[in-house]
Coordinates of C-alpha atoms in Angstrom, one line a residue:
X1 CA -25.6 8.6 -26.0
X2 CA -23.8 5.6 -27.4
X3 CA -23.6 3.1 -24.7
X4 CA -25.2 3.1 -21.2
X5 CA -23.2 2.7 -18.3
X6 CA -24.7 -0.2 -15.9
X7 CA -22.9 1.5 -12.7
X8 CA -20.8 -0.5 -10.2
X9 CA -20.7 -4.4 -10.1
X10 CA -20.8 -5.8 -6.4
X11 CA -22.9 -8.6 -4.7
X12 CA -23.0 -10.3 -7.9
X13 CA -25.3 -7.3 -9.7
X14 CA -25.0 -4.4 -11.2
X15 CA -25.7 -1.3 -9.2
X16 CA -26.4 2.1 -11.0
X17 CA -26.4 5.2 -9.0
X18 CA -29.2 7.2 -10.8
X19 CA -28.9 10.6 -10.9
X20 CA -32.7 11.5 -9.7
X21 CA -32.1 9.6 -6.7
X22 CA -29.7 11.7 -4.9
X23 CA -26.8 14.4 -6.4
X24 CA -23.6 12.6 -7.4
X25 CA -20.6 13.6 -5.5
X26 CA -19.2 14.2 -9.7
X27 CA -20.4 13.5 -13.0
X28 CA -18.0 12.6 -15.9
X29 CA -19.5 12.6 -19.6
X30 CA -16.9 10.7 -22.1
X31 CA -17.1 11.8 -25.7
X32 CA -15.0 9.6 -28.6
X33 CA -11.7 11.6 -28.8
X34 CA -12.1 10.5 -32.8
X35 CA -15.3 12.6 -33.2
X36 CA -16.0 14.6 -30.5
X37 CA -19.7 15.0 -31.5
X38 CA -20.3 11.4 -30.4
X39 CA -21.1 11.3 -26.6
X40 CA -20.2 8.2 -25.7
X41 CA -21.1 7.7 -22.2
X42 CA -22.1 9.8 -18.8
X43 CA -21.4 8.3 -15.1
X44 CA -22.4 9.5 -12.1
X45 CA -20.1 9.2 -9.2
X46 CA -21.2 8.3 -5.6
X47 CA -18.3 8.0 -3.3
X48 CA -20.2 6.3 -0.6
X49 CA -20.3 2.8 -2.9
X50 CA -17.3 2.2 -1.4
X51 CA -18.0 0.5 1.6
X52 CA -20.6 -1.6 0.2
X53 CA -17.6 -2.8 -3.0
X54 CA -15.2 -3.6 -0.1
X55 CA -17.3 -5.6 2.1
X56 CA -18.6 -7.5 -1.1
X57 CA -15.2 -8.3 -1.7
X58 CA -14.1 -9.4 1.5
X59 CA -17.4 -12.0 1.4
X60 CA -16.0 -13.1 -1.9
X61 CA -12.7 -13.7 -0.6
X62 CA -13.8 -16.0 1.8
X63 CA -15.7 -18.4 -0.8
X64 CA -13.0 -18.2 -3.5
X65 CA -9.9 -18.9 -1.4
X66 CA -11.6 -22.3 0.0
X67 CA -12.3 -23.0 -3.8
X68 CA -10.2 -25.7 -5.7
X69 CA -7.9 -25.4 -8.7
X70 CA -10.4 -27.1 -11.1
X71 CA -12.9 -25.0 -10.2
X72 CA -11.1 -21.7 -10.9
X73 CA -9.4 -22.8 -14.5
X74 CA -12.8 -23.7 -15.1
X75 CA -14.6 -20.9 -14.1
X76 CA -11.5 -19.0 -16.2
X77 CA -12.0 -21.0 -18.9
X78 CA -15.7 -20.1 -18.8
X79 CA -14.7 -16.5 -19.3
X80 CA -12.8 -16.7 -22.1
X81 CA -15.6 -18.4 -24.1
X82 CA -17.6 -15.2 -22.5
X83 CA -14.9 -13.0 -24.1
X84 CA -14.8 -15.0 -27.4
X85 CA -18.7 -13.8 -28.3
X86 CA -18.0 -10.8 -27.1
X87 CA -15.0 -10.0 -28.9
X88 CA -16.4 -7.7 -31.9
X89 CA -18.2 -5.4 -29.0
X90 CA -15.4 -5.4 -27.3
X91 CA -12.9 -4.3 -29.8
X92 CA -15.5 -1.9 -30.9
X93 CA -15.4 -0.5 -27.7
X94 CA -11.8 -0.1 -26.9
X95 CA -11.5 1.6 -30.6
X96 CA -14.2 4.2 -29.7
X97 CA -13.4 5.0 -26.1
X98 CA -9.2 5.0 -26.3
X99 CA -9.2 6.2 -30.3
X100 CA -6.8 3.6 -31.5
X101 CA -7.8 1.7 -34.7
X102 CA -10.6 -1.4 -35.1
X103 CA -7.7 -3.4 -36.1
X104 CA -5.1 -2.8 -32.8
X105 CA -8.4 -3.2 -31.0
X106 CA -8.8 -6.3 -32.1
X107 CA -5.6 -7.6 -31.3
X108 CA -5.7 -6.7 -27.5
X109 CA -9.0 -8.5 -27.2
X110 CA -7.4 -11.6 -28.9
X111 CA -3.7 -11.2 -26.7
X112 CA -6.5 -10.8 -23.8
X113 CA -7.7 -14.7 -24.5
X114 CA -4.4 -16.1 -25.4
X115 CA -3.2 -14.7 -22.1
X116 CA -6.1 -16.7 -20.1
X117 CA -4.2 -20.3 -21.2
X118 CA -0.3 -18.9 -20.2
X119 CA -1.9 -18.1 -16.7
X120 CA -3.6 -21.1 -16.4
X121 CA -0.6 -23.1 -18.1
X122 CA 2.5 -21.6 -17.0
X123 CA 1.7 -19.2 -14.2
X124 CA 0.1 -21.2 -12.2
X125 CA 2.3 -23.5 -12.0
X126 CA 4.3 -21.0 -9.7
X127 CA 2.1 -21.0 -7.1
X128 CA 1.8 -24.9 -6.7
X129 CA 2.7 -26.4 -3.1
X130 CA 6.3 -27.5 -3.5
X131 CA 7.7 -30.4 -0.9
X132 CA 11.0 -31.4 0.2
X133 CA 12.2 -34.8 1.8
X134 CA 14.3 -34.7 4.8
X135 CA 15.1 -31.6 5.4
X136 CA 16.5 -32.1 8.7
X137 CA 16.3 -35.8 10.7
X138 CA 12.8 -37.4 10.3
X139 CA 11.1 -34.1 9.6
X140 CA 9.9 -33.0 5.4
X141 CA 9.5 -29.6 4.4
X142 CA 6.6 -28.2 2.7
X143 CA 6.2 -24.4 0.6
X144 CA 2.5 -23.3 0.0
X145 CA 1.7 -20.3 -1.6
X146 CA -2.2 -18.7 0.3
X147 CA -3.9 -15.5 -1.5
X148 CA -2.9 -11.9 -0.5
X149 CA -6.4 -10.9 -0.2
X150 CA -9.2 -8.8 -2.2
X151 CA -6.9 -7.1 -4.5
X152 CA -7.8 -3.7 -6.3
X153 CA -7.0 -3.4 -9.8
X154 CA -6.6 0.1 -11.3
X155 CA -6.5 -0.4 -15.2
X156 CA -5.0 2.0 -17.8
X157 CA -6.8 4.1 -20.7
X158 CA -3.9 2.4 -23.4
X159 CA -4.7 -1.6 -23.2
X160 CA -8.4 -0.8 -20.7
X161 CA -8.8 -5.1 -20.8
X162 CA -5.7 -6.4 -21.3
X163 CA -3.5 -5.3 -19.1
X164 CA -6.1 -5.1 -16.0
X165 CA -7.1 -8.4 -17.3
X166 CA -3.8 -10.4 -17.0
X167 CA -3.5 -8.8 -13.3
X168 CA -7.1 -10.0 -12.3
X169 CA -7.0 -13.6 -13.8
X170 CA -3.7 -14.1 -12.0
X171 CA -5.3 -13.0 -8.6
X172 CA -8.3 -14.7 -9.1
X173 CA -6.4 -17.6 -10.4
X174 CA -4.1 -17.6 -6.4
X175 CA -7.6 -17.4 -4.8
X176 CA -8.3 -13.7 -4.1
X177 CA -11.5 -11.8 -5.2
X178 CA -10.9 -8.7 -7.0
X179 CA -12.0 -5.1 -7.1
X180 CA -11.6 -3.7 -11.0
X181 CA -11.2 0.0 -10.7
X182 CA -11.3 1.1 -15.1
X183 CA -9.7 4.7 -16.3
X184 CA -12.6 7.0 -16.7
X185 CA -11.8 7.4 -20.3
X186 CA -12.4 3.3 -20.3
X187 CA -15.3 2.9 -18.4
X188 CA -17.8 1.2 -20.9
X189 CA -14.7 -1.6 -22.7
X190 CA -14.1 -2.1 -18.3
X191 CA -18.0 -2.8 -18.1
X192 CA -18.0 -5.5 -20.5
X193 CA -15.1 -7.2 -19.5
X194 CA -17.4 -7.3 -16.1
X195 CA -19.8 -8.5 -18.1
X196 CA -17.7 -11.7 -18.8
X197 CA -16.7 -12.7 -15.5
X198 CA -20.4 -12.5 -14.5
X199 CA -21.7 -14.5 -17.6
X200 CA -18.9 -17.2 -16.2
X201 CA -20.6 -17.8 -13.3
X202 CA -18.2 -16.7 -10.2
X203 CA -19.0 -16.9 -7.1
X204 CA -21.2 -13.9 -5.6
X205 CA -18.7 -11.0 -4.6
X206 CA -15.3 -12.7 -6.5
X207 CA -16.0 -9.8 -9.0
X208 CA -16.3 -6.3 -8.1
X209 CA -16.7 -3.5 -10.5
X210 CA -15.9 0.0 -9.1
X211 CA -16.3 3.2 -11.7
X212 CA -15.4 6.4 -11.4
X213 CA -12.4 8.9 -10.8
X214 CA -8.5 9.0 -8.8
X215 CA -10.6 10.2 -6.2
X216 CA -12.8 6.7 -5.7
X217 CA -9.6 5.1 -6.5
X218 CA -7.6 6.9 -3.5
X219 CA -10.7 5.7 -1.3
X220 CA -10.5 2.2 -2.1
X221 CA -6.8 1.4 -1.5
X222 CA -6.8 2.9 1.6
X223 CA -8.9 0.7 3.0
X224 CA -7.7 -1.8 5.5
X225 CA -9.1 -5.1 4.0
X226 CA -7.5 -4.7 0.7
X227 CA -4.0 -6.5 0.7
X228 CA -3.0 -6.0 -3.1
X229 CA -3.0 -2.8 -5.3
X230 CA -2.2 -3.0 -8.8
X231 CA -1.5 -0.2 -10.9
X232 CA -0.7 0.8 -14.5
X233 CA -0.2 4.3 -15.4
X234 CA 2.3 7.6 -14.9
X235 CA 5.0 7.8 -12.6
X236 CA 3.2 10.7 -10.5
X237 CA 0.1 9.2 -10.1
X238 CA 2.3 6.0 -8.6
X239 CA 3.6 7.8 -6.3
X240 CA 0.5 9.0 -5.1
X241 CA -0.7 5.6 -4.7
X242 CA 2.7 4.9 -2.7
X243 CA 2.0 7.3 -0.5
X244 CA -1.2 6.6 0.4
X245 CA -0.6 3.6 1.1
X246 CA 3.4 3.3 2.9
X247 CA 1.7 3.2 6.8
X248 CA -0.1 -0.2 5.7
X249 CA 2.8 -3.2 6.0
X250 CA -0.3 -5.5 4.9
X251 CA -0.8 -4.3 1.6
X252 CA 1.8 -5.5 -1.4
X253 CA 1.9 -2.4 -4.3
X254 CA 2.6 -3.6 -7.8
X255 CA 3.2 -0.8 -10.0
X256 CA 4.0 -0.5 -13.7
X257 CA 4.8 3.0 -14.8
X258 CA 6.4 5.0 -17.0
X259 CA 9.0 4.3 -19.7
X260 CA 11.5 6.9 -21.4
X261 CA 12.4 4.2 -23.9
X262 CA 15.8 3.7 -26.0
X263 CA 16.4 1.9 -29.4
X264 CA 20.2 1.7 -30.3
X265 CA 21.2 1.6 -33.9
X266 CA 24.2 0.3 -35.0
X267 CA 26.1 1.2 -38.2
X268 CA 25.8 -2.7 -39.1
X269 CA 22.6 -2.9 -38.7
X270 CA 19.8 -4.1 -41.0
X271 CA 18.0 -1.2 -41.6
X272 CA 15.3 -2.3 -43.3
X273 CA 14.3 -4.1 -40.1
X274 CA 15.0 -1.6 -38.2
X275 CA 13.3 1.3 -39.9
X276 CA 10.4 -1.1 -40.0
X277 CA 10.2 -2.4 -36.1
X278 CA 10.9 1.7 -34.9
X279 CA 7.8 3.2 -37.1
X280 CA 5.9 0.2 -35.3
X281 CA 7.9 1.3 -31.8
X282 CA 7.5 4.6 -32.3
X283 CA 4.1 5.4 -33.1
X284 CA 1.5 2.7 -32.9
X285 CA -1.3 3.7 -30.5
X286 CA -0.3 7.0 -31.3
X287 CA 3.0 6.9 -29.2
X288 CA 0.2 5.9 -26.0
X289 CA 1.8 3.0 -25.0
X290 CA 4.5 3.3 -21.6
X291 CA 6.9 1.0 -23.8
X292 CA 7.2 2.9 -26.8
X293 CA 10.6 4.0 -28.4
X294 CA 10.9 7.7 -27.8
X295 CA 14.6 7.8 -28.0
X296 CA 17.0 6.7 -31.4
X297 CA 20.5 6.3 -30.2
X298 CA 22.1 5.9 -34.0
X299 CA 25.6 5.6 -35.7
X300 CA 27.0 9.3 -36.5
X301 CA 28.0 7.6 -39.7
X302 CA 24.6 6.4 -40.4
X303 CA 22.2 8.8 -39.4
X304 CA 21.5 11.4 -42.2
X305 CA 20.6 8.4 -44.2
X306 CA 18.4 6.8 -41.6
X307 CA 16.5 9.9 -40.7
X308 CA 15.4 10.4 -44.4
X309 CA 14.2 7.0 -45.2
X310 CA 12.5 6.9 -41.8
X311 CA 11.2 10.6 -41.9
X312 CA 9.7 9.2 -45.8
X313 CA 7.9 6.3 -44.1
X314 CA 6.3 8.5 -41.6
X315 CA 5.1 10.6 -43.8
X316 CA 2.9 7.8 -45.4
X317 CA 1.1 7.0 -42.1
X318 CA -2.9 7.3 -42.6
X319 CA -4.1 9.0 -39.4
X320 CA -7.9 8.5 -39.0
X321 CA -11.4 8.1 -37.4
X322 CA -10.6 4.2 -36.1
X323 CA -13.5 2.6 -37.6
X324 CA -15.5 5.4 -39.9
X325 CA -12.2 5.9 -42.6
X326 CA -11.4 5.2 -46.0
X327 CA -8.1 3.9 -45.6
X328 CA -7.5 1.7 -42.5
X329 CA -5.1 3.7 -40.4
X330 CA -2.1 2.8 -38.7
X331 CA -3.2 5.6 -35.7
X332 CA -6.0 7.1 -34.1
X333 CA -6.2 10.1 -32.4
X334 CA -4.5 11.1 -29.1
X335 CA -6.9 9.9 -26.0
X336 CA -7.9 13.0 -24.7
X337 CA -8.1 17.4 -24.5
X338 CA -5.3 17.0 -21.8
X339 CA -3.0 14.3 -23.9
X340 CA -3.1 16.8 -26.8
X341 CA -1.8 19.9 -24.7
X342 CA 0.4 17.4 -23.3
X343 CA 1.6 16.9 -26.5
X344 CA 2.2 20.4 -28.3
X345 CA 3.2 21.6 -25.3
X346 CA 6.4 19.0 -25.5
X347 CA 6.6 20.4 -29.3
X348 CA 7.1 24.0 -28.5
X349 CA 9.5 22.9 -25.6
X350 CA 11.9 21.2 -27.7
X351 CA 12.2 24.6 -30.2
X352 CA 13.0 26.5 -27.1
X353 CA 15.6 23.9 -26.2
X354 CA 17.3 23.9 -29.8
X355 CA 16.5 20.4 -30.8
X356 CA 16.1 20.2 -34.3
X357 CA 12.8 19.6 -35.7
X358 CA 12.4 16.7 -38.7
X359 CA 9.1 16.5 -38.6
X360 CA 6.4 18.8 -36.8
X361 CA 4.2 17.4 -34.7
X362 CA 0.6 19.1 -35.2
X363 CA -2.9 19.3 -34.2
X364 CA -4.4 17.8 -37.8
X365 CA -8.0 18.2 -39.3
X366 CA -10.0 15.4 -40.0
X367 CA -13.6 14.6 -41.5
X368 CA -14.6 14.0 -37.9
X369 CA -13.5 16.5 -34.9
X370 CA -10.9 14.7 -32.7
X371 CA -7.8 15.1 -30.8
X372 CA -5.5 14.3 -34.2
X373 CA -2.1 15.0 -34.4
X374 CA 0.9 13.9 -36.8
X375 CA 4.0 11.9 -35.6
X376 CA 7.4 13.7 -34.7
X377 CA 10.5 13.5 -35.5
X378 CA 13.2 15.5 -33.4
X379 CA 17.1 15.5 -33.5
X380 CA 18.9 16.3 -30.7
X381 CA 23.1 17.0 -31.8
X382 CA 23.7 15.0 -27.6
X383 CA 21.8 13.9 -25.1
X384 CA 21.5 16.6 -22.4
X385 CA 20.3 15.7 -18.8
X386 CA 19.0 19.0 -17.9
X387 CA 16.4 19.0 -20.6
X388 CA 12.4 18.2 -20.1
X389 CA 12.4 17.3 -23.4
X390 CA 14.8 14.3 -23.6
X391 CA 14.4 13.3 -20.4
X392 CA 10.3 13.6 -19.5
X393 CA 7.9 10.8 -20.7
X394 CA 5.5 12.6 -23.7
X395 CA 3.2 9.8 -24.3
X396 CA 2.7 10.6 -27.8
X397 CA 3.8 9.5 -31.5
X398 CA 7.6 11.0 -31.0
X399 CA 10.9 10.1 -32.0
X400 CA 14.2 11.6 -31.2
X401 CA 17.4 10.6 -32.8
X402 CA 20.8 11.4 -30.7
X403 CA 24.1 10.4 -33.3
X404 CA 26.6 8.5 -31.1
X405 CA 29.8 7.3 -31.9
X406 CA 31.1 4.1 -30.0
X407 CA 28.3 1.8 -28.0
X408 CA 29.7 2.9 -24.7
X409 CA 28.1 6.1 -25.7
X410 CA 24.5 4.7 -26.8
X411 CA 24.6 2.7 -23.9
X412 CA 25.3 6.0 -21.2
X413 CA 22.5 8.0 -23.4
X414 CA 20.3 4.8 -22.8
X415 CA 20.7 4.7 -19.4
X416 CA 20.4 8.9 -18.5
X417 CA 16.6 9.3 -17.9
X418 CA 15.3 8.6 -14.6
X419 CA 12.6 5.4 -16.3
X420 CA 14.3 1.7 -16.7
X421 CA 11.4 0.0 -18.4
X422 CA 12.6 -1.4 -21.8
X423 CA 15.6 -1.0 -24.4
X424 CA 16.3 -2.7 -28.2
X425 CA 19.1 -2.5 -30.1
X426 CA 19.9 -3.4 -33.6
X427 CA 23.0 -5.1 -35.0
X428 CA 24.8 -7.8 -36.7
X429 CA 27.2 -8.1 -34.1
X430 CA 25.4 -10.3 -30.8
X431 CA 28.5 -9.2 -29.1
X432 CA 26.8 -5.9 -29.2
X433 CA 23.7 -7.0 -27.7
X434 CA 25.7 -8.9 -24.8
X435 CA 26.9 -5.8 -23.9
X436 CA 23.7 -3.7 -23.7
X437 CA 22.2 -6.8 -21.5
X438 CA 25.4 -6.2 -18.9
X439 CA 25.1 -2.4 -19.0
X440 CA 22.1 -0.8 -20.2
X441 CA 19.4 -0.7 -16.5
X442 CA 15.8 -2.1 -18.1
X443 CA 13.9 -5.0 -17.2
X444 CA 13.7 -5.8 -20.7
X445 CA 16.2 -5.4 -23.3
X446 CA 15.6 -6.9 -27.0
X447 CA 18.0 -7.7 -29.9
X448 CA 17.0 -7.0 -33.5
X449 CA 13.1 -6.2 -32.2
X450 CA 11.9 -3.2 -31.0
X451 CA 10.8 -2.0 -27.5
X452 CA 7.6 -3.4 -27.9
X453 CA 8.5 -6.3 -28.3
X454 CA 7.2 -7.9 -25.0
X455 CA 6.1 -11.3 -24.6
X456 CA 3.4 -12.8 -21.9
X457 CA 5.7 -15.6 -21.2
X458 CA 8.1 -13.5 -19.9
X459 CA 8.2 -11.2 -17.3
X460 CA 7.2 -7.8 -18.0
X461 CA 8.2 -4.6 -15.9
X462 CA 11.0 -2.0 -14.9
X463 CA 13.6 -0.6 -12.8
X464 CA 13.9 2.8 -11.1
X465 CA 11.2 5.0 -11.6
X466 CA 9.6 2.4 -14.3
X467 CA 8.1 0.4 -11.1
X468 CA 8.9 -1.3 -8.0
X469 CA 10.2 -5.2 -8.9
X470 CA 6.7 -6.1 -9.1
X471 CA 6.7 -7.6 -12.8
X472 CA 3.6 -8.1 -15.1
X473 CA 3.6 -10.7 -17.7
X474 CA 3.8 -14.3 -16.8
X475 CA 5.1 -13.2 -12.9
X476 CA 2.0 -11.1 -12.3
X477 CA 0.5 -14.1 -10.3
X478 CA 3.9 -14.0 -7.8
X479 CA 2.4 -10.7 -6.4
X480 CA -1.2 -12.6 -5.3
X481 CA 0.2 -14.7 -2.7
X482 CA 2.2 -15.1 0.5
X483 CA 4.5 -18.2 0.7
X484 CA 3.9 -20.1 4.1
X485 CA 6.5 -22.4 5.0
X486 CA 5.8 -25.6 6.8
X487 CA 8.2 -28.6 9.1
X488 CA 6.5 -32.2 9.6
X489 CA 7.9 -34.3 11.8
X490 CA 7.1 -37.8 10.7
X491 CA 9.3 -40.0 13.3
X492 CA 9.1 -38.5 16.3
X493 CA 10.9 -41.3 18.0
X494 CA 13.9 -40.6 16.8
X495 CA 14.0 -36.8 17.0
X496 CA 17.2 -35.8 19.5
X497 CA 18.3 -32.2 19.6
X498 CA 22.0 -32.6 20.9
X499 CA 22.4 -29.2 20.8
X500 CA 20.3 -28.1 23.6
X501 CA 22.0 -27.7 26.9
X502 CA 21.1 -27.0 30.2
X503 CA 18.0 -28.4 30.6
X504 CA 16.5 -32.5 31.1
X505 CA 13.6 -33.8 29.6

């Protein structure tokens, strides 16, 4: 066994549910989807820890909230040093558990710390009191934001510290403890981002740590003292959470899910660039990411020649263990038994559908035993709506290429799957890009860069069934508080209401 799991974090400790002591309601071992010989970790699941996590959340709430803005960007600050010394393990971690290389790994831990200054930089400055003179005769106005509540953070396999992270600083930055709920392909990189918020020093139940399945998950939101669930992952297990939780008018539901992402290439476009930015789009993580290009609307006059050179490039991609390789690869294995059916099973349904296959995606032999698999490449002649294979999110290293012929057309196949989450499109002609900003329905939509693209600063999230106009990114604090309005009268003396009739005073 690789790593040892410390159990759930709550009252300010560690608690480990040891097997010997009473039968878990489930077990879960974990072993690295690179080499499948390696056992990373095993957890024991005890549903019954989930009174004891709430109720040490709702103590923490009531310390943090009463707790001043100094104190928190301290405490944050704190944390990130805490992360800083941890990086290497960290990254070590994320590589091993998810499968994606040393080298990406790296990179979410470092996005992780540059995200703590935006929050405590620029997102914070949304929820500062905001004050207006004179609103009406002798009386100001005043516009407080207050914290939701203990919020519950259920974190994705893809980015297992990064993304949860930039949802729990913001809603520990507005004043609300947090319950961090990891995937239970993640748990291990989840404990040692724990790890960090305890070695900063926050207050006794601020930080709660909750392992284990959907099922502990499903137990947690539904319970009446949480007021904010935030969730990262597939559109069906989002509507699960949706419906679990629609009775409840006091809880706010933040969800990011699913993307069935478009990248639009023009005939005048640089396709150097753009040949570059799509094998990026298209494949890093291994095509695991919910913003990844899966669909190539390009130029019918263009395409034969754009296919070829990209189809060569592909070809090169070194596909290997993430840390125990040769030649550092640009992809890891898929995360997972399950994300490798997944997969081939989307491969065979495009042959039955009659989309042309470029390049096969394959289950591929390695040094070490793993869930390996090529990129690939489909072309579909149109897009049609009544295929799974166009229109269903794989969430795997695949690219399909539909030949258009006027942007109206790229626009409409942009815009025909039922996910809004992000869109690019390439040309020398902004005019072009103005267009796809007025017409194409994404909450994101970049020129010249590819899908994933995304920037903290900005907001980050989708519409229809890519979420529910809850954005991440530098917004993600605007879904941990409540705004509570406020009149003061300051001259009483004069105050007349001429409208009221009927009545002496």
């Amino acid at each position: 066994m690789k790593y040892q799991l410390k159990g759930n974090y709550f009252h300010g400790k560690f608690h480990h549910p040891h097997a010997h002591e009473k039968s878990p309601d489930r077990s879960i071992s974990r072993s690295c989807p690179a080499d499948l010989e390696t056992i990373l970790w095993e957890m024991h699941i005890r549903y019954e820890v989930v009174d004891k996590i709430v109720e040490s959340a709702v103590e923490g709430q009531s310390r943090w909230r009463k707790t001043s803005i100094d104190e928190k960007v301290s405490t944050l600050r704190r944390f990130k040093e805490c992360v800083l010394i941890k990086a290497e393990s960290m990254s070590e971690a994320i590589a091993l558990e998810t499968g994606k290389p040393f080298w990406e790994a790296k990179t979410e831990i470092f996005a992780l710390i540059n995200k703590i200054d935006i929050i405590i930089n620029h997102s914070l400055q949304r929820i500062l009191p905001k004050h207006f003179s004179d609103l009406s005769p002798g009386t100001n106005g005043h516009l407080y934001y207050r914290p939701i509540g203990p919020c519950l953070i259920i974190g994705p396999f893809n980015f297992p510290c990064n993304i949860a992270n930039n949802q729990i600083a913001c809603a520990l930055m507005a004043g609300n403890s947090i319950i961090f709920k990891p995937s239970e392909k993640t748990s291990y990189s989840g404990q040692l981002l724990i790890e960090c918020y305890h070695e900063a020093g926050f207050p006794t139940g601020v930080i709660n740590l909750a392992q284990g399945d959907g099922e502990l998950s499903r137990r947690i939101l539904k319970e009446k003292a949480i007021k904010g669930i935030f969730f990262t992952g597939s559109l069906e297990a989002g509507k699960k959470i949706l419906a679990n939780t629609y009775h409840d008018l006091s809880k706010l539901v933040a969800l990011e899910l699913g993307g069935k992402n478009s990248s639009i290439v023009c005939k005048d476009a640089d396709f150097n660039l753009a040949l570059r930015e799509l094998i990026k789009a298209c494949f890093l993580t291994s095509g695991q990411r919910c913003i990844s290009t899966a669909i190539v609307p390009i130029h019918r006059s263009q395409y034969e020649e754009f296919i070829e050179k990209f189809h060569c490039i592909a070809k090169t991609i070194v596909i290997d263990h993430p840390i125990v390789h040769d030649i550092e690869p640009f992809m890891g294995p898929l995360v997972d038994q399950q994300a490798l059916e997944n997969y081939l099973l989307y491969m065979g349904m495009a042959k039955r559908e009659g989309i042309e296959e470029i390049m096969r995606g394959k289950h591929l032999e390695r040094k070490h035993s793993g869930y390996y698999v090529s990129p690939s490449i489909h072309l579909a002649s149109s897009f049609n709506k009544n295929s799974h294979f166009l229109t269903n999110e794989i969430f795997g290293p695949n690219c399909t290429f539909i030949p258009f012929d006027e942007i109206e057309e790229a626009i409409q196949i942009s815009n025909s799957t039922e996910f809004g989450l992000a869109a690019s499109i390439f040309s020398s002609d902004i005019k072009n890009y103005y267009k796809c900003l007025e017409e194409i329905d994404a909450g994101q939509i970049n020129f010249n860069r590819s899908t994933i693209g995304a920037n903290p600063q900005l907001p980050f999230g989708g519409v229809k069934n890519s979420g529910n106009y809850h954005p991440a990114g530098i917004t993600t604090i605007d879904s941990c508080v409540f705004q509570l309005a406020g009149l003061e009268a300051y001259d009483t003396q004069n105050m007349k209401d001429e409208t009221i009739k009927g009545v002496s005073f």
